[in-house]
PDB file of C-alpha atoms and ligand atoms in Angstrom:
ATOM      1  CA  MET D 120       0.000   0.000   0.000  1.00  0.00           C
ATOM      2  CA  ILE D 121       2.780   2.415   0.965  1.00  0.00           C
ATOM      3  CA  PRO D 122       6.398   2.119  -0.216  1.00  0.00           C
ATOM      4  CA  ASP D 123       8.760   1.504   2.656  1.00  0.00           C
ATOM      5  CA  PRO D 124      10.751   4.798   2.510  1.00  0.00           C
ATOM      6  CA  LEU D 125       7.480   6.774   2.546  1.00  0.00           C
ATOM      7  CA  ARG D 126       6.209   4.694   5.431  1.00  0.00           C
ATOM      8  CA  GLN D 127       9.354   5.509   7.398  1.00  0.00           C
ATOM      9  CA  HIS D 128       8.937   9.206   6.568  1.00  0.00           C
ATOM     10  CA  LEU D 129       5.322   9.235   7.704  1.00  0.00           C
ATOM     11  CA  ARG D 130       6.216   7.531  10.953  1.00  0.00           C
ATOM     12  CA  SER D 131       8.699  10.301  11.735  1.00  0.00           C
ATOM     13  CA  CYS D 132       6.337  13.185  10.831  1.00  0.00           C
ATOM     14  CA  GLN D 133       5.752  15.872  13.448  1.00  0.00           C
ATOM     15  CA  ASN D 134       3.164  17.859  11.476  1.00  0.00           C
ATOM     16  CA  ILE D 135       0.515  16.310   9.281  1.00  0.00           C
ATOM     17  CA  VAL D 136      -2.260  18.108   7.454  1.00  0.00           C
ATOM     18  CA  VAL D 137      -5.399  16.208   6.528  1.00  0.00           C
ATOM     19  CA  PHE D 138      -7.221  18.026   3.759  1.00  0.00           C
ATOM     20  CA  THR D 139     -10.801  16.881   3.154  1.00  0.00           C
ATOM     21  CA  GLY D 140     -13.573  17.614   0.681  1.00  0.00           C
ATOM     22  CA  ALA D 141     -17.121  16.503  -0.004  1.00  0.00           C
ATOM     23  CA  GLY D 142     -16.111  12.902  -0.733  1.00  0.00           C
ATOM     24  CA  MET D 143     -15.194  12.527   2.934  1.00  0.00           C
ATOM     25  CA  SER D 144     -18.779  13.125   4.057  1.00  0.00           C
ATOM     26  CA  ALA D 145     -20.503  11.525   1.081  1.00  0.00           C
ATOM     27  CA  GLU D 146     -19.971   8.164   2.728  1.00  0.00           C
ATOM     28  CA  SER D 147     -21.911   9.410   5.756  1.00  0.00           C
ATOM     29  CA  GLY D 148     -24.808  10.219   3.451  1.00  0.00           C
ATOM     30  CA  ILE D 149     -24.282  13.970   3.114  1.00  0.00           C
ATOM     31  CA  PRO D 150     -25.052  14.943  -0.444  1.00  0.00           C
ATOM     32  CA  THR D 151     -22.139  16.477  -2.297  1.00  0.00           C
ATOM     33  CA  PHE D 152     -22.624  20.065  -3.294  1.00  0.00           C
ATOM     34  CA  ARG D 153     -23.855  19.138  -6.750  1.00  0.00           C
ATOM     35  CA  ASP D 154     -26.291  16.582  -5.329  1.00  0.00           C
ATOM     36  CA  ARG D 155     -27.823  19.198  -3.079  1.00  0.00           C
ATOM     37  CA  PHE D 156     -29.344  20.840  -6.077  1.00  0.00           C
ATOM     38  CA  GLU D 157     -30.859  17.663  -7.404  1.00  0.00           C
ATOM     39  CA  GLY D 158     -33.904  15.855  -6.031  1.00  0.00           C
ATOM     40  CA  MET D 159     -35.659  17.941  -3.402  1.00  0.00           C
ATOM     41  CA  TRP D 160     -33.100  20.697  -3.877  1.00  0.00           C
ATOM     42  CA  ALA D 161     -33.688  20.976  -7.605  1.00  0.00           C
ATOM     43  CA  LEU D 162     -36.439  23.500  -6.922  1.00  0.00           C
ATOM     44  CA  TYR D 163     -33.771  26.095  -6.354  1.00  0.00           C
ATOM     45  CA  ASP D 164     -30.924  27.576  -8.294  1.00  0.00           C
ATOM     46  CA  PRO D 165     -27.894  27.732  -5.948  1.00  0.00           C
ATOM     47  CA  GLN D 166     -27.576  31.469  -6.495  1.00  0.00           C
ATOM     48  CA  ASP D 167     -31.140  31.872  -5.227  1.00  0.00           C
ATOM     49  CA  VAL D 168     -30.556  30.272  -1.839  1.00  0.00           C
ATOM     50  CA  ALA D 169     -26.859  30.556  -1.060  1.00  0.00           C
ATOM     51  CA  SER D 170     -25.690  34.059  -1.867  1.00  0.00           C
ATOM     52  CA  LEU D 171     -25.645  37.466  -0.179  1.00  0.00           C
ATOM     53  CA  ASP D 172     -28.005  38.786  -2.790  1.00  0.00           C
ATOM     54  CA  ALA D 173     -30.501  36.002  -2.151  1.00  0.00           C
ATOM     55  CA  PHE D 174     -30.466  36.707   1.590  1.00  0.00           C
ATOM     56  CA  ARG D 175     -30.853  40.413   0.932  1.00  0.00           C
ATOM     57  CA  HIS D 176     -33.975  39.876  -1.162  1.00  0.00           C
ATOM     58  CA  HIS D 177     -35.508  36.634   0.154  1.00  0.00           C
ATOM     59  CA  PRO D 178     -34.065  36.160   3.629  1.00  0.00           C
ATOM     60  CA  GLN D 179     -36.723  33.781   4.920  1.00  0.00           C
ATOM     61  CA  THR D 180     -36.472  31.485   1.871  1.00  0.00           C
ATOM     62  CA  VAL D 181     -32.705  31.321   2.308  1.00  0.00           C
ATOM     63  CA  TRP D 182     -33.056  30.684   6.042  1.00  0.00           C
ATOM     64  CA  ASP D 183     -35.628  27.918   5.493  1.00  0.00           C
ATOM     65  CA  TRP D 184     -33.424  26.217   2.889  1.00  0.00           C
ATOM     66  CA  HIS D 185     -30.490  26.137   5.306  1.00  0.00           C
ATOM     67  CA  VAL D 186     -32.749  24.813   8.064  1.00  0.00           C
ATOM     68  CA  GLN D 187     -33.672  21.879   5.819  1.00  0.00           C
ATOM     69  CA  LEU D 188     -30.053  21.233   4.944  1.00  0.00           C
ATOM     70  CA  ALA D 189     -29.001  21.406   8.612  1.00  0.00           C
ATOM     71  CA  ASP D 190     -31.800  19.011   9.612  1.00  0.00           C
ATOM     72  CA  LYS D 191     -30.544  16.554   7.019  1.00  0.00           C
ATOM     73  CA  ILE D 192     -26.963  16.859   8.281  1.00  0.00           C
ATOM     74  CA  ARG D 193     -28.074  16.390  11.906  1.00  0.00           C
ATOM     75  CA  GLN D 194     -29.320  12.918  10.963  1.00  0.00           C
ATOM     76  CA  VAL D 195     -25.945  11.598   9.858  1.00  0.00           C
ATOM     77  CA  ALA D 196     -22.957  10.437  11.868  1.00  0.00           C
ATOM     78  CA  PRO D 197     -19.212  10.540  11.210  1.00  0.00           C
ATOM     79  CA  ASN D 198     -17.967   7.535   9.219  1.00  0.00           C
ATOM     80  CA  ALA D 199     -14.919   5.331   9.698  1.00  0.00           C
ATOM     81  CA  GLY D 200     -12.861   7.850   7.718  1.00  0.00           C
ATOM     82  CA  HIS D 201     -13.657  10.702  10.137  1.00  0.00           C
ATOM     83  CA  ALA D 202     -12.855   8.378  13.039  1.00  0.00           C
ATOM     84  CA  ALA D 203      -9.508   7.478  11.469  1.00  0.00           C
ATOM     85  CA  VAL D 204      -8.597  11.149  11.039  1.00  0.00           C
ATOM     86  CA  ALA D 205      -9.380  11.753  14.711  1.00  0.00           C
ATOM     87  CA  ARG D 206      -7.323   8.688  15.703  1.00  0.00           C
ATOM     88  CA  LEU D 207      -4.312  10.129  13.879  1.00  0.00           C
ATOM     89  CA  GLU D 208      -4.034  12.732  16.659  1.00  0.00           C
ATOM     90  CA  SER D 209      -2.921  10.023  19.062  1.00  0.00           C
ATOM     91  CA  LEU D 210      -0.214   8.862  16.645  1.00  0.00           C
ATOM     92  CA  VAL D 211       1.278  12.118  15.321  1.00  0.00           C
ATOM     93  CA  PRO D 212       2.307  15.142  17.466  1.00  0.00           C
ATOM     94  CA  ASN D 213       0.477  17.780  15.409  1.00  0.00           C
ATOM     95  CA  VAL D 214      -2.481  17.082  13.150  1.00  0.00           C
ATOM     96  CA  THR D 215      -4.357  19.897  11.434  1.00  0.00           C
ATOM     97  CA  VAL D 216      -7.560  19.106   9.593  1.00  0.00           C
ATOM     98  CA  ILE D 217      -8.397  21.507   6.785  1.00  0.00           C
ATOM     99  CA  THR D 218     -11.857  20.852   5.412  1.00  0.00           C
ATOM    100  CA  GLN D 219     -14.077  22.181   2.664  1.00  0.00           C
ATOM    101  CA  ASN D 220     -17.067  20.631   4.445  1.00  0.00           C
ATOM    102  CA  ILE D 221     -19.551  22.594   6.543  1.00  0.00           C
ATOM    103  CA  ASP D 222     -21.052  19.610   8.362  1.00  0.00           C
ATOM    104  CA  ASN D 223     -19.115  19.543  11.658  1.00  0.00           C
ATOM    105  CA  LEU D 224     -18.437  15.789  11.255  1.00  0.00           C
ATOM    106  CA  HIS D 225     -14.688  16.012  11.942  1.00  0.00           C
ATOM    107  CA  GLN D 226     -15.361  17.662  15.302  1.00  0.00           C
ATOM    108  CA  ALA D 227     -18.120  15.137  16.008  1.00  0.00           C
ATOM    109  CA  ALA D 228     -15.581  12.353  15.418  1.00  0.00           C
ATOM    110  CA  GLY D 229     -13.151  13.951  17.878  1.00  0.00           C
ATOM    111  CA  SER D 230     -10.731  16.002  15.756  1.00  0.00           C
ATOM    112  CA  ARG D 231      -9.599  19.033  17.748  1.00  0.00           C
ATOM    113  CA  THR D 232      -7.844  21.299  15.248  1.00  0.00           C
ATOM    114  CA  VAL D 233     -10.196  21.815  12.330  1.00  0.00           C
ATOM    115  CA  LEU D 234      -9.892  24.728   9.918  1.00  0.00           C
ATOM    116  CA  GLU D 235     -13.230  25.077   8.113  1.00  0.00           C
ATOM    117  CA  LEU D 236     -12.535  26.813   4.808  1.00  0.00           C
ATOM    118  CA  HIS D 237     -16.202  27.136   3.957  1.00  0.00           C
ATOM    119  CA  GLY D 238     -17.512  27.659   7.486  1.00  0.00           C
ATOM    120  CA  ASN D 239     -19.905  25.595   9.589  1.00  0.00           C
ATOM    121  CA  ILE D 240     -23.634  25.466   8.977  1.00  0.00           C
ATOM    122  CA  PHE D 241     -24.391  25.061  12.687  1.00  0.00           C
ATOM    123  CA  ARG D 242     -22.663  28.325  13.611  1.00  0.00           C
ATOM    124  CA  LEU D 243     -24.464  31.617  13.080  1.00  0.00           C
ATOM    125  CA  LYS D 244     -23.128  35.085  12.469  1.00  0.00           C
ATOM    126  CA  ALA D 245     -24.570  38.510  11.795  1.00  0.00           C
ATOM    127  CA  PHE D 246     -25.709  39.338   8.294  1.00  0.00           C
ATOM    128  CA  VAL D 247     -23.767  42.451   7.407  1.00  0.00           C
ATOM    129  CA  ASP D 248     -25.036  44.351   4.416  1.00  0.00           C
ATOM    130  CA  ALA D 249     -21.990  46.549   3.977  1.00  0.00           C
ATOM    131  CA  ASP D 250     -23.467  48.520   1.070  1.00  0.00           C
ATOM    132  CA  GLU D 251     -26.424  49.606   3.149  1.00  0.00           C
ATOM    133  CA  LEU D 252     -24.471  50.112   6.362  1.00  0.00           C
ATOM    134  CA  PHE D 253     -21.774  52.365   4.986  1.00  0.00           C
ATOM    135  CA  ALA D 254     -24.208  54.329   2.829  1.00  0.00           C
ATOM    136  CA  GLY D 255     -26.092  55.655   5.895  1.00  0.00           C
ATOM    137  CA  ASP D 256     -25.356  58.618   8.154  1.00  0.00           C
ATOM    138  CA  HIS D 257     -24.237  56.482  11.087  1.00  0.00           C
ATOM    139  CA  SER D 258     -20.639  55.488  11.629  1.00  0.00           C
ATOM    140  CA  PRO D 259     -20.647  51.705  12.009  1.00  0.00           C
ATOM    141  CA  ILE D 260     -19.051  50.149  15.077  1.00  0.00           C
ATOM    142  CA  ILE D 261     -18.178  46.533  15.793  1.00  0.00           C
ATOM    143  CA  CYS D 262     -21.000  44.902  17.789  1.00  0.00           C
ATOM    144  CA  ARG D 263     -19.506  43.458  20.976  1.00  0.00           C
ATOM    145  CA  ILE D 264     -21.905  40.515  20.860  1.00  0.00           C
ATOM    146  CA  CYS D 265     -21.704  39.273  17.265  1.00  0.00           C
ATOM    147  CA  ASP D 266     -18.469  41.024  16.217  1.00  0.00           C
ATOM    148  CA  GLY D 267     -20.252  42.216  13.081  1.00  0.00           C
ATOM    149  CA  TYR D 268     -20.552  45.798  11.925  1.00  0.00           C
ATOM    150  CA  ALA D 269     -23.407  47.565  13.653  1.00  0.00           C
ATOM    151  CA  VAL D 270     -24.854  51.002  14.094  1.00  0.00           C
ATOM    152  CA  ALA D 271     -23.873  52.320  17.521  1.00  0.00           C
ATOM    153  CA  ASP D 272     -27.196  53.462  18.906  1.00  0.00           C
ATOM    154  CA  GLU D 273     -28.809  50.101  18.189  1.00  0.00           C
ATOM    155  CA  CYS D 274     -26.425  47.993  20.261  1.00  0.00           C
ATOM    156  CA  GLY D 275     -28.142  46.490  23.321  1.00  0.00           C
ATOM    157  CA  THR D 276     -26.472  47.017  26.694  1.00  0.00           C
ATOM    158  CA  TYR D 277     -27.559  43.941  28.590  1.00  0.00           C
ATOM    159  CA  ALA D 278     -27.076  41.207  25.995  1.00  0.00           C
ATOM    160  CA  THR D 279     -24.168  38.775  26.329  1.00  0.00           C
ATOM    161  CA  LYS D 280     -22.299  36.504  23.951  1.00  0.00           C
ATOM    162  CA  ASP D 281     -24.004  33.568  25.683  1.00  0.00           C
ATOM    163  CA  ASP D 282     -27.369  34.914  24.515  1.00  0.00           C
ATOM    164  CA  LEU D 283     -26.060  34.789  20.959  1.00  0.00           C
ATOM    165  CA  ALA D 284     -24.522  31.329  21.385  1.00  0.00           C
ATOM    166  CA  ALA D 285     -27.884  29.984  22.557  1.00  0.00           C
ATOM    167  CA  ILE D 286     -29.513  30.813  19.223  1.00  0.00           C
ATOM    168  CA  VAL D 287     -29.544  27.885  16.783  1.00  0.00           C
ATOM    169  CA  LEU D 288     -30.438  27.290  13.158  1.00  0.00           C
ATOM    170  CA  LYS D 289     -34.028  26.057  13.301  1.00  0.00           C
ATOM    171  CA  ALA D 290     -37.381  26.558  11.625  1.00  0.00           C
ATOM    172  CA  GLY D 291     -39.133  29.838  12.307  1.00  0.00           C
ATOM    173  CA  PRO D 292     -38.517  33.528  11.848  1.00  0.00           C
ATOM    174  CA  ILE D 293     -34.909  34.598  11.276  1.00  0.00           C
ATOM    175  CA  PRO D 294     -33.367  35.371  14.677  1.00  0.00           C
ATOM    176  CA  ARG D 295     -31.457  38.557  15.383  1.00  0.00           C
ATOM    177  CA  CYS D 296     -28.267  39.392  17.236  1.00  0.00           C
ATOM    178  CA  PRO D 297     -29.292  40.201  20.832  1.00  0.00           C
ATOM    179  CA  GLY D 298     -26.764  43.063  20.772  1.00  0.00           C
ATOM    180  CA  CYS D 299     -27.164  44.986  17.544  1.00  0.00           C
ATOM    181  CA  GLY D 300     -30.355  43.501  16.159  1.00  0.00           C
ATOM    182  CA  ALA D 301     -28.729  42.351  12.923  1.00  0.00           C
ATOM    183  CA  ARG D 302     -30.348  39.337  11.311  1.00  0.00           C
ATOM    184  CA  LEU D 303     -28.366  36.144  11.788  1.00  0.00           C
ATOM    185  CA  ARG D 304     -27.274  33.807   8.990  1.00  0.00           C
ATOM    186  CA  PRO D 305     -25.360  30.538   8.810  1.00  0.00           C
ATOM    187  CA  ASP D 306     -21.606  31.083   9.072  1.00  0.00           C
ATOM    188  CA  ILE D 307     -20.797  29.466   5.751  1.00  0.00           C
ATOM    189  CA  VAL D 308     -19.223  30.830   2.598  1.00  0.00           C
ATOM    190  CA  TRP D 309     -21.934  31.582   0.054  1.00  0.00           C
ATOM    191  CA  PHE D 310     -21.540  32.002  -3.681  1.00  0.00           C
ATOM    192  CA  GLY D 311     -19.468  35.040  -4.502  1.00  0.00           C
ATOM    193  CA  GLU D 312     -18.160  35.458  -0.950  1.00  0.00           C
ATOM    194  CA  PRO D 313     -14.451  35.325  -0.098  1.00  0.00           C
ATOM    195  CA  LEU D 314     -13.110  32.792   2.359  1.00  0.00           C
ATOM    196  CA  ASP D 315     -12.455  33.962   5.916  1.00  0.00           C
ATOM    197  CA  ILE D 316      -8.965  35.436   5.682  1.00  0.00           C
ATOM    198  CA  TYR D 317      -7.909  34.231   9.139  1.00  0.00           C
ATOM    199  CA  VAL D 318      -8.945  30.653   8.350  1.00  0.00           C
ATOM    200  CA  LEU D 319      -7.316  30.765   4.922  1.00  0.00           C
ATOM    201  CA  GLU D 320      -4.032  32.146   6.293  1.00  0.00           C
ATOM    202  CA  SER D 321      -3.992  29.516   9.031  1.00  0.00           C
ATOM    203  CA  ALA D 322      -4.587  26.824   6.404  1.00  0.00           C
ATOM    204  CA  MET D 323      -1.803  28.144   4.179  1.00  0.00           C
ATOM    205  CA  ARG D 324       0.589  28.272   7.127  1.00  0.00           C
ATOM    206  CA  ALA D 325      -0.276  24.689   8.049  1.00  0.00           C
ATOM    207  CA  ALA D 326       0.195  23.539   4.446  1.00  0.00           C
ATOM    208  CA  ASP D 327       3.513  25.397   4.120  1.00  0.00           C
ATOM    209  CA  THR D 328       5.010  23.859   7.230  1.00  0.00           C
ATOM    210  CA  CYS D 329       3.671  20.303   7.294  1.00  0.00           C
ATOM    211  CA  ASP D 330       5.790  17.181   6.766  1.00  0.00           C
ATOM    212  CA  ALA D 331       3.010  15.346   4.971  1.00  0.00           C
ATOM    213  CA  LEU D 332      -0.437  16.144   3.626  1.00  0.00           C
ATOM    214  CA  ILE D 333      -3.176  13.569   3.191  1.00  0.00           C
ATOM    215  CA  CYS D 334      -5.759  14.756   0.671  1.00  0.00           C
ATOM    216  CA  ILE D 335      -9.120  12.998   0.938  1.00  0.00           C
ATOM    217  CA  GLY D 336     -12.288  13.227  -1.119  1.00  0.00           C
ATOM    218  CA  SER D 337     -11.659  16.585  -2.733  1.00  0.00           C
ATOM    219  CA  SER D 338     -11.994  17.080  -6.454  1.00  0.00           C
ATOM    220  CA  LEU D 339      -9.577  20.028  -6.089  1.00  0.00           C
ATOM    221  CA  GLU D 340     -11.591  22.166  -8.454  1.00  0.00           C
ATOM    222  CA  VAL D 341     -12.319  25.074  -6.116  1.00  0.00           C
ATOM    223  CA  GLN D 342      -9.656  27.700  -5.524  1.00  0.00           C
ATOM    224  CA  PRO D 343      -7.956  28.793  -3.371  1.00  0.00           C
ATOM    225  CA  ALA D 344      -8.526  25.578  -1.429  1.00  0.00           C
ATOM    226  CA  ALA D 345      -7.188  23.450  -4.265  1.00  0.00           C
ATOM    227  CA  SER D 346      -3.792  25.167  -4.084  1.00  0.00           C
ATOM    228  CA  LEU D 347      -3.132  24.007  -0.503  1.00  0.00           C
ATOM    229  CA  PRO D 348      -1.805  20.522  -1.388  1.00  0.00           C
ATOM    230  CA  VAL D 349       0.453  22.116  -4.013  1.00  0.00           C
ATOM    231  CA  ARG D 350       1.821  24.576  -1.441  1.00  0.00           C
ATOM    232  CA  ALA D 351       2.555  21.649   0.853  1.00  0.00           C
ATOM    233  CA  LYS D 352       4.404  19.901  -1.969  1.00  0.00           C
ATOM    234  CA  TRP D 353       6.477  23.027  -2.636  1.00  0.00           C
ATOM    235  CA  GLY D 354       7.332  23.134   1.041  1.00  0.00           C
ATOM    236  CA  GLY D 355       8.793  19.644   0.805  1.00  0.00           C
ATOM    237  CA  ALA D 356       5.885  17.670   2.256  1.00  0.00           C
ATOM    238  CA  LYS D 357       4.985  14.214   1.065  1.00  0.00           C
ATOM    239  CA  ILE D 358       1.530  14.008  -0.494  1.00  0.00           C
ATOM    240  CA  ILE D 359      -0.859  11.101  -0.051  1.00  0.00           C
ATOM    241  CA  GLU D 360      -4.105  11.274  -1.982  1.00  0.00           C
ATOM    242  CA  ILE D 361      -7.218   9.192  -1.362  1.00  0.00           C
ATOM    243  CA  ASN D 362      -9.942   9.708  -3.957  1.00  0.00           C
ATOM    244  CA  PRO D 363     -12.367   7.573  -5.948  1.00  0.00           C
ATOM    245  CA  GLU D 364     -11.023   9.043  -9.189  1.00  0.00           C
ATOM    246  CA  PRO D 365      -7.687  10.651 -10.120  1.00  0.00           C
ATOM    247  CA  THR D 366      -7.524  14.459  -9.874  1.00  0.00           C
ATOM    248  CA  SER D 367      -5.132  17.190 -10.943  1.00  0.00           C
ATOM    249  CA  LEU D 368      -3.114  16.376  -7.820  1.00  0.00           C
ATOM    250  CA  SER D 369      -2.711  12.651  -8.459  1.00  0.00           C
ATOM    251  CA  PHE D 370       0.240  13.048 -10.804  1.00  0.00           C
ATOM    252  CA  HIS D 371       2.135  15.012  -8.129  1.00  0.00           C
ATOM    253  CA  ALA D 372       1.167  12.803  -5.204  1.00  0.00           C
ATOM    254  CA  ASP D 373       3.765  10.506  -3.692  1.00  0.00           C
ATOM    255  CA  VAL D 374       1.015   7.922  -3.385  1.00  0.00           C
ATOM    256  CA  PHE D 375      -2.449   7.884  -4.923  1.00  0.00           C
ATOM    257  CA  LEU D 376      -4.844   5.460  -3.255  1.00  0.00           C
ATOM    258  CA  GLN D 377      -7.950   4.967  -5.351  1.00  0.00           C
ATOM    259  CA  GLY D 378     -11.133   4.222  -3.435  1.00  0.00           C
ATOM    260  CA  LYS D 379     -13.250   5.277  -0.464  1.00  0.00           C
ATOM    261  CA  ALA D 380     -11.843   7.189   2.494  1.00  0.00           C
ATOM    262  CA  ALA D 381     -13.846   5.173   5.029  1.00  0.00           C
ATOM    263  CA  GLU D 382     -12.059   2.016   3.842  1.00  0.00           C
ATOM    264  CA  LEU D 383      -8.624   3.255   2.796  1.00  0.00           C
ATOM    265  CA  LEU D 384      -7.827   5.689   5.592  1.00  0.00           C
ATOM    266  CA  PRO D 385      -8.076   3.119   8.411  1.00  0.00           C
ATOM    267  CA  GLN D 386      -5.941   0.800   6.258  1.00  0.00           C
ATOM    268  CA  LEU D 387      -3.356   3.545   5.727  1.00  0.00           C
ATOM    269  CA  ILE D 388      -3.113   4.242   9.456  1.00  0.00           C
ATOM    270  CA  GLN D 389      -2.831   0.562  10.195  1.00  0.00           C
ATOM    271  CA  ALA D 390      -0.122   0.088   7.570  1.00  0.00           C
ATOM    272  CA  VAL D 391       1.969   3.102   8.618  1.00  0.00           C
ATOM    273  CA  TRP D 392       1.540   3.696  12.342  1.00  0.00           C
ATOM    274  CA  GLN D 393       0.087   0.539  13.827  1.00  0.00           C
ATOM    275  CA  SER D 394       1.954  -2.142  11.938  1.00  0.00           C
ATOM    276  CA  THR D 395       4.707  -3.946  13.838  1.00  0.00           C
ATOM    277  CA  ASN D 396       6.184  -4.982  10.517  1.00  0.00           C
ATOM    278  CA  TYR D 397       9.033  -2.462  10.223  1.00  0.00           C
TER     279      TYR D 397
HETATM  280 ZN1   ZN I 290     -24.527  42.140  16.867  1.00  0.00          ZN
END
């Protein structure tokens, strides 16, 4: 499965990045992004339910769509692949998970350091309509509850961050920040939105400094996420790819394992870190 020199290298790694995409969660039953717009989701064009503009014009429709998606995700559990990623933390000093998934399944499986490039559907944040906010007479401030831009005289005095944390994504009217009154939205990256710069920089730093990167279930078609394995390679890291089909990375990978993460990842860990045959 793994050539012996690479196996020795992996066993000596101090820093490993595990980079995961939709294929990782597909085996738990989470539809891949494309699938979400088929079947029951085919009623909507993605731009109509997952963009700033959609929320601006049809906030309740957008909210309701995310509630349905979140309810679907709540019904699934991490698979053997997620469990294997979490187990890696007991075998390697530093493991950083970088994921394109918004489903919280890595954390549910026990992974502690997870950089979510596209956010997390179960976390909420304030909807900031910058165009509207900066066009008004008020000077915006940062709301001390939601950390979003707010208009000073609307910020509640008695609200706490705990009040905000208690609000969850569920059916009903769109909730508001208890501090500034801004409408809340899922903390995920919608169409046309940039990635969170702090998360992206942390991911780039992890990729630049890792000894090995294991790429799992990502088609590597979405930038800038797709560049992370390449950065790791430039930095001298070994690249292991697990995917059902070859990708643009496969040619550059030190090992390409073709198949499902839930089957191959436990085998990889067994072969490298838990085998006594060395
Ligand atoms: Zn607020």
